[in-house]
Each structure stands twice: as structure tokens, then as C-alpha cells.
PDB file of C-alpha atoms in Angstrom:
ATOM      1  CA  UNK A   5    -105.094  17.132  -3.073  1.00  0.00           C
ATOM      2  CA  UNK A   6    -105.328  13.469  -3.784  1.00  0.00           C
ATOM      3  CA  UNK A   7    -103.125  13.905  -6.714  1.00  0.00           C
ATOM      4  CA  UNK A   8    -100.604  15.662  -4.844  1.00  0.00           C
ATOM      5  CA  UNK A   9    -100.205  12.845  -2.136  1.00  0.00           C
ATOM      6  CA  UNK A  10     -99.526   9.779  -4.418  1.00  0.00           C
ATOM      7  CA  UNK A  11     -97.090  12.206  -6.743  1.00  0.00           C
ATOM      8  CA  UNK A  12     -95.022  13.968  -3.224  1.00  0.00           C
ATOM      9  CA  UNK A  13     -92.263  11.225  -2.035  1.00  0.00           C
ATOM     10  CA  UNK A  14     -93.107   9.132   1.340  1.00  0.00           C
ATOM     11  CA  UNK A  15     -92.651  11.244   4.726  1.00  0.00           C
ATOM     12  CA  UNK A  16     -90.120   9.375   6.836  1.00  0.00           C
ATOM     13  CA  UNK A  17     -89.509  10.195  10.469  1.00  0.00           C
ATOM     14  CA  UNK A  18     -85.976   9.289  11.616  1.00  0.00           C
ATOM     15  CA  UNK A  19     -85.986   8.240  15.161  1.00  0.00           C
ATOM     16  CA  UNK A  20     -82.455   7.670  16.580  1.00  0.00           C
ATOM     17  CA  UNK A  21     -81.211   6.211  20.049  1.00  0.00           C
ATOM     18  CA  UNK A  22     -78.235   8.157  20.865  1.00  0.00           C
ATOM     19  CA  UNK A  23     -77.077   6.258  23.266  1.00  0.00           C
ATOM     20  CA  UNK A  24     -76.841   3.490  21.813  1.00  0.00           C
ATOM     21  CA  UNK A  25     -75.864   4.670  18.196  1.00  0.00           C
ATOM     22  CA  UNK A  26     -72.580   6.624  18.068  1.00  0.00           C
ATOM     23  CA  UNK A  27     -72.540   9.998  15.946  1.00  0.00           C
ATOM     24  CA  UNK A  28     -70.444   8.473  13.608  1.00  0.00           C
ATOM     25  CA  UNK A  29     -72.793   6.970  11.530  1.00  0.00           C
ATOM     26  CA  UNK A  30     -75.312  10.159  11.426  1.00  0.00           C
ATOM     27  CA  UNK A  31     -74.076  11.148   7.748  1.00  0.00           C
ATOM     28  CA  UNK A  32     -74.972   7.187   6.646  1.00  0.00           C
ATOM     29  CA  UNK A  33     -78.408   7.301   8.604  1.00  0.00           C
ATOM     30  CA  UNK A  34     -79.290  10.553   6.803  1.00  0.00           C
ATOM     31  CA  UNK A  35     -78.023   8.913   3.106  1.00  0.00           C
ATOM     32  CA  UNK A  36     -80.045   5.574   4.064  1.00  0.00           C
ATOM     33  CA  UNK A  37     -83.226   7.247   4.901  1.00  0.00           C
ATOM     34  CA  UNK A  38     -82.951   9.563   1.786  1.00  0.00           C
ATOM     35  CA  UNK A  39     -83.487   6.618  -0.089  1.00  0.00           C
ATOM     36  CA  UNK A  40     -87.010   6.046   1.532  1.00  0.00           C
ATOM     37  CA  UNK A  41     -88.565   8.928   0.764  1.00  0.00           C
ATOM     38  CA  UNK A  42     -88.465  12.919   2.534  1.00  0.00           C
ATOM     39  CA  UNK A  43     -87.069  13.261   6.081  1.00  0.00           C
ATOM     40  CA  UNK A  44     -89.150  15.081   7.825  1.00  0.00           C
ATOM     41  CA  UNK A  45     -88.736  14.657  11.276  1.00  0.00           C
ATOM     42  CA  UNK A  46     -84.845  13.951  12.821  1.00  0.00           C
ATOM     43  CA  UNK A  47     -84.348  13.407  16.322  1.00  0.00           C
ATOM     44  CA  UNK A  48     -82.057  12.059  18.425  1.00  0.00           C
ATOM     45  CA  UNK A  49     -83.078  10.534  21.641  1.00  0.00           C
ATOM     46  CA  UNK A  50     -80.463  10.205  24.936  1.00  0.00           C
ATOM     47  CA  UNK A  51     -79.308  12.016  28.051  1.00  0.00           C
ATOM     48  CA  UNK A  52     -77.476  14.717  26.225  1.00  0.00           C
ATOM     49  CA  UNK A  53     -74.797  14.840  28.626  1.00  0.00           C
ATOM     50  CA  UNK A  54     -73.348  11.826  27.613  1.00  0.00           C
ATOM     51  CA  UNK A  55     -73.919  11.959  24.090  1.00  0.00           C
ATOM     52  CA  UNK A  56     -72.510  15.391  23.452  1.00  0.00           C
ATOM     53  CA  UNK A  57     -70.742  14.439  19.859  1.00  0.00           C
ATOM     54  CA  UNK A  58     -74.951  14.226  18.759  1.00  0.00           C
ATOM     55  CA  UNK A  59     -74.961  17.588  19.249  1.00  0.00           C
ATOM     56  CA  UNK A  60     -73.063  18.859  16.741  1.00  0.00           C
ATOM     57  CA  UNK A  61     -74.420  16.363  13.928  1.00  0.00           C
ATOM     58  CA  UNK A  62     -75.918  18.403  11.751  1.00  0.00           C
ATOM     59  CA  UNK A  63     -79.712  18.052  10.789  1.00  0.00           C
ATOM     60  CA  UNK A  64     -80.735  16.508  13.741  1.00  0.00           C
ATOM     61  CA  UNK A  65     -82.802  17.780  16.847  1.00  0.00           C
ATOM     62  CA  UNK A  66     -81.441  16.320  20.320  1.00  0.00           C
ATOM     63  CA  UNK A  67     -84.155  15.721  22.762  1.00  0.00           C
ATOM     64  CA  UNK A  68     -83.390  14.935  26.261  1.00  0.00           C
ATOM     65  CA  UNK A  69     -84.677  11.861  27.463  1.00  0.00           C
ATOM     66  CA  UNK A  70     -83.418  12.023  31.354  1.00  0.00           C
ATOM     67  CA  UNK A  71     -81.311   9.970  33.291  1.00  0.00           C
ATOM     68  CA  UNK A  72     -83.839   7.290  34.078  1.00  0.00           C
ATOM     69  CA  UNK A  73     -83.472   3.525  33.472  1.00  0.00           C
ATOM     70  CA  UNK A  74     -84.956   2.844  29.672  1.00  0.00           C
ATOM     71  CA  UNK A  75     -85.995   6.455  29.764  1.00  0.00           C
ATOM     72  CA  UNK A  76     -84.744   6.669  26.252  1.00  0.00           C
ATOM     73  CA  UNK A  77     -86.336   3.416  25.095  1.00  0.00           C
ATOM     74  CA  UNK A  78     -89.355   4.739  26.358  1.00  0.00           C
ATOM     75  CA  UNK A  79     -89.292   8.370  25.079  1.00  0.00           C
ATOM     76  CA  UNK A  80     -88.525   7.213  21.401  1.00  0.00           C
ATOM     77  CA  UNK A  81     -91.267   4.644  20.981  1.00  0.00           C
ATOM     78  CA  UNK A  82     -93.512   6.909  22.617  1.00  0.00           C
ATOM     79  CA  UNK A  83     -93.165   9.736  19.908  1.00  0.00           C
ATOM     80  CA  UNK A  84     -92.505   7.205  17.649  1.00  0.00           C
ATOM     81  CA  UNK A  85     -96.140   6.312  17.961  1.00  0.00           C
ATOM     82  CA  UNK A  86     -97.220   9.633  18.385  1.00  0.00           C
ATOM     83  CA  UNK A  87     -95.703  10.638  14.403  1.00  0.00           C
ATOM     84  CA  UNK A  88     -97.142   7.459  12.685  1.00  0.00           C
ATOM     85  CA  UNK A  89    -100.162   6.971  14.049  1.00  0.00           C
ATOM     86  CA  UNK A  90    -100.983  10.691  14.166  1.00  0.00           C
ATOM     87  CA  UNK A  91    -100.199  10.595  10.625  1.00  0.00           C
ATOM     88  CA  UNK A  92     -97.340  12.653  10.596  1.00  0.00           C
ATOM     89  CA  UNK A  93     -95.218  10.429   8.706  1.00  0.00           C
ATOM     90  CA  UNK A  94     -95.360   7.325   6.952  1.00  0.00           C
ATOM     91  CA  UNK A  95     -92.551   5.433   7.440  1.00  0.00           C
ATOM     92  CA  UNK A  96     -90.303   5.169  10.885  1.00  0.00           C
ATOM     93  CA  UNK A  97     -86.643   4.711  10.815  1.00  0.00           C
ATOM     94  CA  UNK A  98     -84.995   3.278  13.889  1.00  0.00           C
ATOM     95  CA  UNK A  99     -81.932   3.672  14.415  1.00  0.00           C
ATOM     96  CA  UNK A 100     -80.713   1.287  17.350  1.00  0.00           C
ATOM     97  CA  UNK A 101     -78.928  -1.561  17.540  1.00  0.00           C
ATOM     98  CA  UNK A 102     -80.970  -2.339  20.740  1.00  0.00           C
ATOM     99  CA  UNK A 103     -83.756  -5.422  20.876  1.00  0.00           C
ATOM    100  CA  UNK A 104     -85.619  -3.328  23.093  1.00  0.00           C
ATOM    101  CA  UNK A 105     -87.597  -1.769  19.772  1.00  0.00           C
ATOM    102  CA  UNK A 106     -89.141  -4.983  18.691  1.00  0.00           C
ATOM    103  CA  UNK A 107     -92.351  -4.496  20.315  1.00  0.00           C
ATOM    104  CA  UNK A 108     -92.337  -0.957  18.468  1.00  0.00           C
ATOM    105  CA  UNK A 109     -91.544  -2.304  15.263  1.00  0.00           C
ATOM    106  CA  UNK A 110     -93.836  -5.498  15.577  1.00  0.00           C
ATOM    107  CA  UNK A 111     -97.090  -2.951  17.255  1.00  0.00           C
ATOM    108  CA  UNK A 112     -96.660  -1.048  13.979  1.00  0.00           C
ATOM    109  CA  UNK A 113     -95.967  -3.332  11.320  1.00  0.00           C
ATOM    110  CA  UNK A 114     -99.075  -5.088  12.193  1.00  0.00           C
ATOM    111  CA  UNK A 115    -101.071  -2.315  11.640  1.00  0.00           C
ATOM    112  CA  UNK A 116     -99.818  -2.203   8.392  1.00  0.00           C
ATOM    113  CA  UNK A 117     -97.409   0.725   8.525  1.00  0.00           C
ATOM    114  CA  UNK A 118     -93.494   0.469   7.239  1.00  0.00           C
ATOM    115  CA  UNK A 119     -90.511   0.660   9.884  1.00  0.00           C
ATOM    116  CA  UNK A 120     -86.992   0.916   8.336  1.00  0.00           C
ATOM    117  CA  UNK A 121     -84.381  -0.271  11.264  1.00  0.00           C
ATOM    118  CA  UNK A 122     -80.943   0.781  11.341  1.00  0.00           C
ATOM    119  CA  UNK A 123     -78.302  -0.581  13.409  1.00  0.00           C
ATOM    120  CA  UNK A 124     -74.451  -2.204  13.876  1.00  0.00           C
ATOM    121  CA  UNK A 125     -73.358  -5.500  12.993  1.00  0.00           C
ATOM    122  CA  UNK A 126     -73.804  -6.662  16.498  1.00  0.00           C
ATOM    123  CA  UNK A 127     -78.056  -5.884  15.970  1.00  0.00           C
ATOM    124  CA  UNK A 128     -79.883  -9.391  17.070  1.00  0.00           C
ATOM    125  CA  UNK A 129     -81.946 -11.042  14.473  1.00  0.00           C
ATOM    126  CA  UNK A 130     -85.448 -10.767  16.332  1.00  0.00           C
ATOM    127  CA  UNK A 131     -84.847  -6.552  15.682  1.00  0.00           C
ATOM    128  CA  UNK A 132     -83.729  -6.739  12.151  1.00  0.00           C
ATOM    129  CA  UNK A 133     -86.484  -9.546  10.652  1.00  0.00           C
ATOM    130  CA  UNK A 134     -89.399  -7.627  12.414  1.00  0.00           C
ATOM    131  CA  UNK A 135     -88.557  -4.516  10.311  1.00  0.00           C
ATOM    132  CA  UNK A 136     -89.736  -4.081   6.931  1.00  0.00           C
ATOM    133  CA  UNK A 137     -86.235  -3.541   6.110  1.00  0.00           C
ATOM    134  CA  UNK A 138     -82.897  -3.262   8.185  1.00  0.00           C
ATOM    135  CA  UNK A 139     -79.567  -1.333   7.460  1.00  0.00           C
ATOM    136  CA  UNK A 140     -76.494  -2.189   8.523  1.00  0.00           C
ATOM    137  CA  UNK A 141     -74.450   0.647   9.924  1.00  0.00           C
ATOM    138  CA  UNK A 142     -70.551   0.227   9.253  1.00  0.00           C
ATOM    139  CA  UNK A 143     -67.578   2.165  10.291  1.00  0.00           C
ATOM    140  CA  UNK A 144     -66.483   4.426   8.102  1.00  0.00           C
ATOM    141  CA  UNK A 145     -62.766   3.133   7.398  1.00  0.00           C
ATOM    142  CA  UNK A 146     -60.183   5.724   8.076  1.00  0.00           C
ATOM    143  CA  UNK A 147     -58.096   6.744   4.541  1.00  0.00           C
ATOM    144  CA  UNK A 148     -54.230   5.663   4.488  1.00  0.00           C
ATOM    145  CA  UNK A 149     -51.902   8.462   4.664  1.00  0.00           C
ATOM    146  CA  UNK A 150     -50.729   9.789   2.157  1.00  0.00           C
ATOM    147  CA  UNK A 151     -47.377   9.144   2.178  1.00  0.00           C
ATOM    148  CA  UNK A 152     -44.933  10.603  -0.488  1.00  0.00           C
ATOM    149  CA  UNK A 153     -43.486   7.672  -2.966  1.00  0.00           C
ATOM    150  CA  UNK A 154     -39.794   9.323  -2.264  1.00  0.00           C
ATOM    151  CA  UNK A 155     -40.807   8.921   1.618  1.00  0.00           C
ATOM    152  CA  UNK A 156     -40.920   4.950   1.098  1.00  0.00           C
ATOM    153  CA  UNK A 157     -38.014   4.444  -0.850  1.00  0.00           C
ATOM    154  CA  UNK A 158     -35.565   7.054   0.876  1.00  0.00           C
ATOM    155  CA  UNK A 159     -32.532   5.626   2.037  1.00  0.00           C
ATOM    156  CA  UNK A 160     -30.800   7.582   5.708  1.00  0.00           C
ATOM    157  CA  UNK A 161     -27.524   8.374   4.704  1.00  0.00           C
ATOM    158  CA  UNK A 162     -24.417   6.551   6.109  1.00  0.00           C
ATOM    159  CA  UNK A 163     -22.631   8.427   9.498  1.00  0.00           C
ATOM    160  CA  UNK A 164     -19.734   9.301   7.110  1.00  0.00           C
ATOM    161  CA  UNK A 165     -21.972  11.053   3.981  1.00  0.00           C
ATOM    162  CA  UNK A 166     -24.031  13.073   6.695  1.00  0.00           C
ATOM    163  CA  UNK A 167     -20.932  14.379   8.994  1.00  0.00           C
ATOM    164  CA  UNK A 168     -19.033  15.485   5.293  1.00  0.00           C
ATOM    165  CA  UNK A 169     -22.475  17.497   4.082  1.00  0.00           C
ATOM    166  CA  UNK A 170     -22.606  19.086   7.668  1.00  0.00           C
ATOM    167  CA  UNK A 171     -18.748  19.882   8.078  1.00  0.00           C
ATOM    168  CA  UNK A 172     -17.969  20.867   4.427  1.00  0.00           C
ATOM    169  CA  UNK A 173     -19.759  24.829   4.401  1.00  0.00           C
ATOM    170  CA  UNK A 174     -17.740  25.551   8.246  1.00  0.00           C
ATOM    171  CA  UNK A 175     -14.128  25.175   6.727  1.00  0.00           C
ATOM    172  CA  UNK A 176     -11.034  24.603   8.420  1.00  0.00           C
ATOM    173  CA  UNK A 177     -12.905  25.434  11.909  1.00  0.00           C
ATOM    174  CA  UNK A 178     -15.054  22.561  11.481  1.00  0.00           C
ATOM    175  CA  UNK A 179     -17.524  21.473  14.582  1.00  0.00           C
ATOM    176  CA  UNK A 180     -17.573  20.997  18.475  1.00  0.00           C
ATOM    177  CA  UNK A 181     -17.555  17.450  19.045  1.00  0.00           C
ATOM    178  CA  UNK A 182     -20.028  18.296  21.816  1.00  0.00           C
ATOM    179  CA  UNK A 183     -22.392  19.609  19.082  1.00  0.00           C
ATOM    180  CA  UNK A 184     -21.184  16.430  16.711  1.00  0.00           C
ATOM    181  CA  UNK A 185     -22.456  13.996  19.649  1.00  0.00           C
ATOM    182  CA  UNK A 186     -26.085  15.744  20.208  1.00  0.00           C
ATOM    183  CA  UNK A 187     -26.844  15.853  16.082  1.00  0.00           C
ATOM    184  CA  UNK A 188     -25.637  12.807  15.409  1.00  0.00           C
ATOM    185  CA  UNK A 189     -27.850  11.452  18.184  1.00  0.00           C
ATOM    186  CA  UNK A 190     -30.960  13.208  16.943  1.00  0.00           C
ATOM    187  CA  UNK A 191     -30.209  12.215  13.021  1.00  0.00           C
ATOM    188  CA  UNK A 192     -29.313   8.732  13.802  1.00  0.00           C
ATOM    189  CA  UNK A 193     -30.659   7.504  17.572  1.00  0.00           C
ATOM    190  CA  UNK A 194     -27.141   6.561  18.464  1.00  0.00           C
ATOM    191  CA  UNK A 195     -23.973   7.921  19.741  1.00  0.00           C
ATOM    192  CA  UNK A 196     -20.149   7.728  17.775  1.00  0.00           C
ATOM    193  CA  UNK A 197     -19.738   3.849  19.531  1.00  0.00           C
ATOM    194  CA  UNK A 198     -21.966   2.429  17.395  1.00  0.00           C
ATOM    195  CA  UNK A 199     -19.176   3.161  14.623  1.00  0.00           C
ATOM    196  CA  UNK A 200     -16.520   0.936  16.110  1.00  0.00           C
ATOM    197  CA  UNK A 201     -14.563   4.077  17.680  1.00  0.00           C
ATOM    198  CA  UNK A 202     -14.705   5.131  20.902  1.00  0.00           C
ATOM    199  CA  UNK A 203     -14.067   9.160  20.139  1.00  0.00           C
ATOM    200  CA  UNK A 204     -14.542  11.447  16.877  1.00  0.00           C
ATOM    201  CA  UNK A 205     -10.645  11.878  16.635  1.00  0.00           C
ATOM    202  CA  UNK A 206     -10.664   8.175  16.425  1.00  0.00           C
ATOM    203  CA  UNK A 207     -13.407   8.508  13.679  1.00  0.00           C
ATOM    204  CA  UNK A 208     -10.808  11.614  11.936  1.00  0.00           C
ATOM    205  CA  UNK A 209      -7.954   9.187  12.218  1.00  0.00           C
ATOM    206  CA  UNK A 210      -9.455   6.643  10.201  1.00  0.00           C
ATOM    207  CA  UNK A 211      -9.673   8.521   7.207  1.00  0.00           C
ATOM    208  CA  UNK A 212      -6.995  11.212   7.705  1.00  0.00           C
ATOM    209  CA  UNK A 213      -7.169  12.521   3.986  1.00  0.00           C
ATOM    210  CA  UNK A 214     -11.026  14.085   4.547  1.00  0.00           C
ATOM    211  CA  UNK A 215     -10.666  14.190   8.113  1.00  0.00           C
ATOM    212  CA  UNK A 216      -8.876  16.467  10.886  1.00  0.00           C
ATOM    213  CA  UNK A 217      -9.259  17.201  14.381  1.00  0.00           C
ATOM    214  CA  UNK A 218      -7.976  19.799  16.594  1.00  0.00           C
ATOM    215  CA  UNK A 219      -8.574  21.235  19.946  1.00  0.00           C
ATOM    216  CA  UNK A 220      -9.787  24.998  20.260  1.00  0.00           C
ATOM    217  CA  UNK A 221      -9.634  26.829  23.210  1.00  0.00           C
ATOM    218  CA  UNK A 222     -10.046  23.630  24.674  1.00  0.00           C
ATOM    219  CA  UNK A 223     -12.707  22.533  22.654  1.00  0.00           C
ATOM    220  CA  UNK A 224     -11.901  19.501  20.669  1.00  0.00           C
ATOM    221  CA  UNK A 225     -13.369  20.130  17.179  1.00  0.00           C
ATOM    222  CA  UNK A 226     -13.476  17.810  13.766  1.00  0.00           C
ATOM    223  CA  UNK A 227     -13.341  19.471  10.365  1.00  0.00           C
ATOM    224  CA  UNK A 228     -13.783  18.418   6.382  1.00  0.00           C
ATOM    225  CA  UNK A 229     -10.361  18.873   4.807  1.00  0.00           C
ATOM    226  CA  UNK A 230     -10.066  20.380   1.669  1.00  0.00           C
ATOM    227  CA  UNK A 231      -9.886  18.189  -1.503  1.00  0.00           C
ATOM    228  CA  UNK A 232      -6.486  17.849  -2.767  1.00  0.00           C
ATOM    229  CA  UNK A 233      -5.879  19.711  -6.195  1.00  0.00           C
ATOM    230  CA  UNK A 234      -5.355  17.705  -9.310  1.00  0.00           C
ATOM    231  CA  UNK A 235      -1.559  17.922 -10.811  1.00  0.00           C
ATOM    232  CA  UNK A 236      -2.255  20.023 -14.059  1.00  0.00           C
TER     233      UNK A 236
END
């Protein structure tokens, strides 16, 4: 039995303030603690209404602590007490960027067992020098899109390239310049103005060898003309 004990890893209890540690970090807790020896006890400490995201971190065991002032402070270093000095573990992880556990920490290094804290950057010193050793949680940093090379270097096309690839497969009917207006306003963000003309047939009339206009039924209209045919 003996033997058993000194080869089996260290049983660590992982005590977490959910309040005051956000879920985020509960894959880096688990990964810290891992290194310390078997978890064996993970539990998460708060009024679980406001800390629903705990919930759905897996491996860990939500406890409700109440709504009272320091009730969570309170419920944690009670247990916390409970699984070391009951033997149930033998080393505590706290994770809490919260002063508040230095008594805890200090009550049970001095009687000579290990506490592992856990906590953000902001963690005071008089937490993280009374545990035997302190972790400092980071925030994950979100990956950079992954944006297609072509994406970056992609030029828009110029007004006049996009209206001939849109007008050359209607043929001599060519477009509304109603419909023109609205597509050229959700290609480019701007209206026919920004060209220097105040109307499409002014736009036509400036290149009269590609371009033609003519009124339908009505309906003004701008078309591709064909391209001229070589002399043989």
C-alpha cells in the first residue's frame, strides 16, 4: 500500500472562483494543474446565475455558492479545507485572482501542505508569493483570418471594365439605366457623378465606338456595341 502511494502521481484538488475567473481560461487551468499531479476533484464555486458560461466547461462540477456577500470566498476555502486536511488531496489549486485567499493559502502552507494559485495578470503580489507556486492565466489570442493571398492583392475594376463585362452577354438591348444606377451603386458605393458625367448617355457619348444608348418604351437603356470587323 505504501509502495503504491509514493509510485501513484500527487492528488490535486482544483478549486476555482467563478466569479471572479472567467470560463475562458478553464482549458489552461485544467493543462496547468495536469502538470501537478491527478485532478481529482474540479469545482467551480459562484452564484450560477451569473456565471452561466461555467456551466458548460467541461470537467468541472458547478456548486452554488448563493447570493450572499463573500459567500463564494467563504464556500471555497471552506471545502478547500475540508479536501486537504481531510486528506483527500494533496495539493490545492486556486484559481482566483482575488487577495481574499491569502489567509487560505498562508493557514495551509504553514502546515506544510502545497497550494498552486492561479490567476490574471492583475493578481496582487501578497496572493501570488504566499503560494507555493502561482500561474498566470492569459487570454487566449484570437487567430487572424484567414484571408485568401488573391483577396489582398485584388484590384476593383475601373467603372468602364465592369459596365463592358455586364453589358456585353445582353446584346444590342443592353440595360435599364435604372438597373445601371442601383448595381453600380452596390459594386462601387457611388452613383454615375462620380465619373465626371451627369447621365449614362453622357457616359455612352464619350466613347461612342463601344457605347450606345437608346430609349425603349420609354426606358432609356445603354448597350455594348459590337466590335468592328477587321478588313480581310
Amino acid at each position: 500500500m505504501i509502495t503504491e502511494r509514493i509510485l501513484s502521481k500527487p492528488r490535486v484538488a482544483v478549486l476555482v472562483d467563478g466569479e471572479n475567473v472567467p470560463a475562458v481560461f478553464a482549458g489552461r487551468i485544467i493543462t496547468k494543474a495536469l502538470s501537478h499531479g491527478e485532478l481529482i476533484i474540479k469545482r467551480v464555486y459562484g452564484d450560477v446565475k451569473q456565471i452561466p458560461s461555467w456551466s458548460e466547461a467541461p470537467g468541472f462540477r458547478l456548486i452554488h455558492s448563493g447570493v450572499g456577500k463573500n459567500a463564494t470566498d467563504l464556500l471555497l476555502s471552506v471545502e478547500a479545507m475540508g479536501f486537504m486536511l481531510g486528506g483527500q488531496a494533496d495539493i490545492l489549486v486556486i484559481a482566483a485572482s482575488d487577495r481574499d485567499y491569502t489567509h487560505l493559502a498562508v493557514n495551509l502552507r504553514e502546515r506544510g501542505l502545497s497550494v498552486v494559485g492561479m490567476g490574471e495578470g492583475k493578481t496582487k503580489a501578497v496572493f501570488r508569493e504566499t503560494c507555493s507556486v502561482f500561474h498566470e492565466l492569459i487570454v487566449p489570442a484570437e487567430p487572424a483570418p484567414n484571408v485568401p493571398v488573391h483577396k489582398l492583392t485584388e484590384k476593383p475594376k475601373s467603372v468602364d471594365t465592369w459596365l463592358r463585362d455586364m453589358l456585353a452577354p445582353l446584346g444590342p438591348r443592353g440595360m435599364k439605366v435604372t438597373e445601371l444606377n442601383s448595381k453600380m451603386h452596390r459594386t462601387f458605393g457611388r452613383g454615375i457623378t462620380t465619373e465626371g458625367v451627369a447621365t449614362w448617355k453622357a457616359y455612352a457619348a464619350k466613347d461612342p465606338a463601344r457605347f450606345g444608348h437608346v430609349t425603349l418604351e420609354k426606358e432609356p437603356y445603354i448597350f455594348l456595341k459590337p466590335a468592328p470587323h477587321s478588313a480581310p
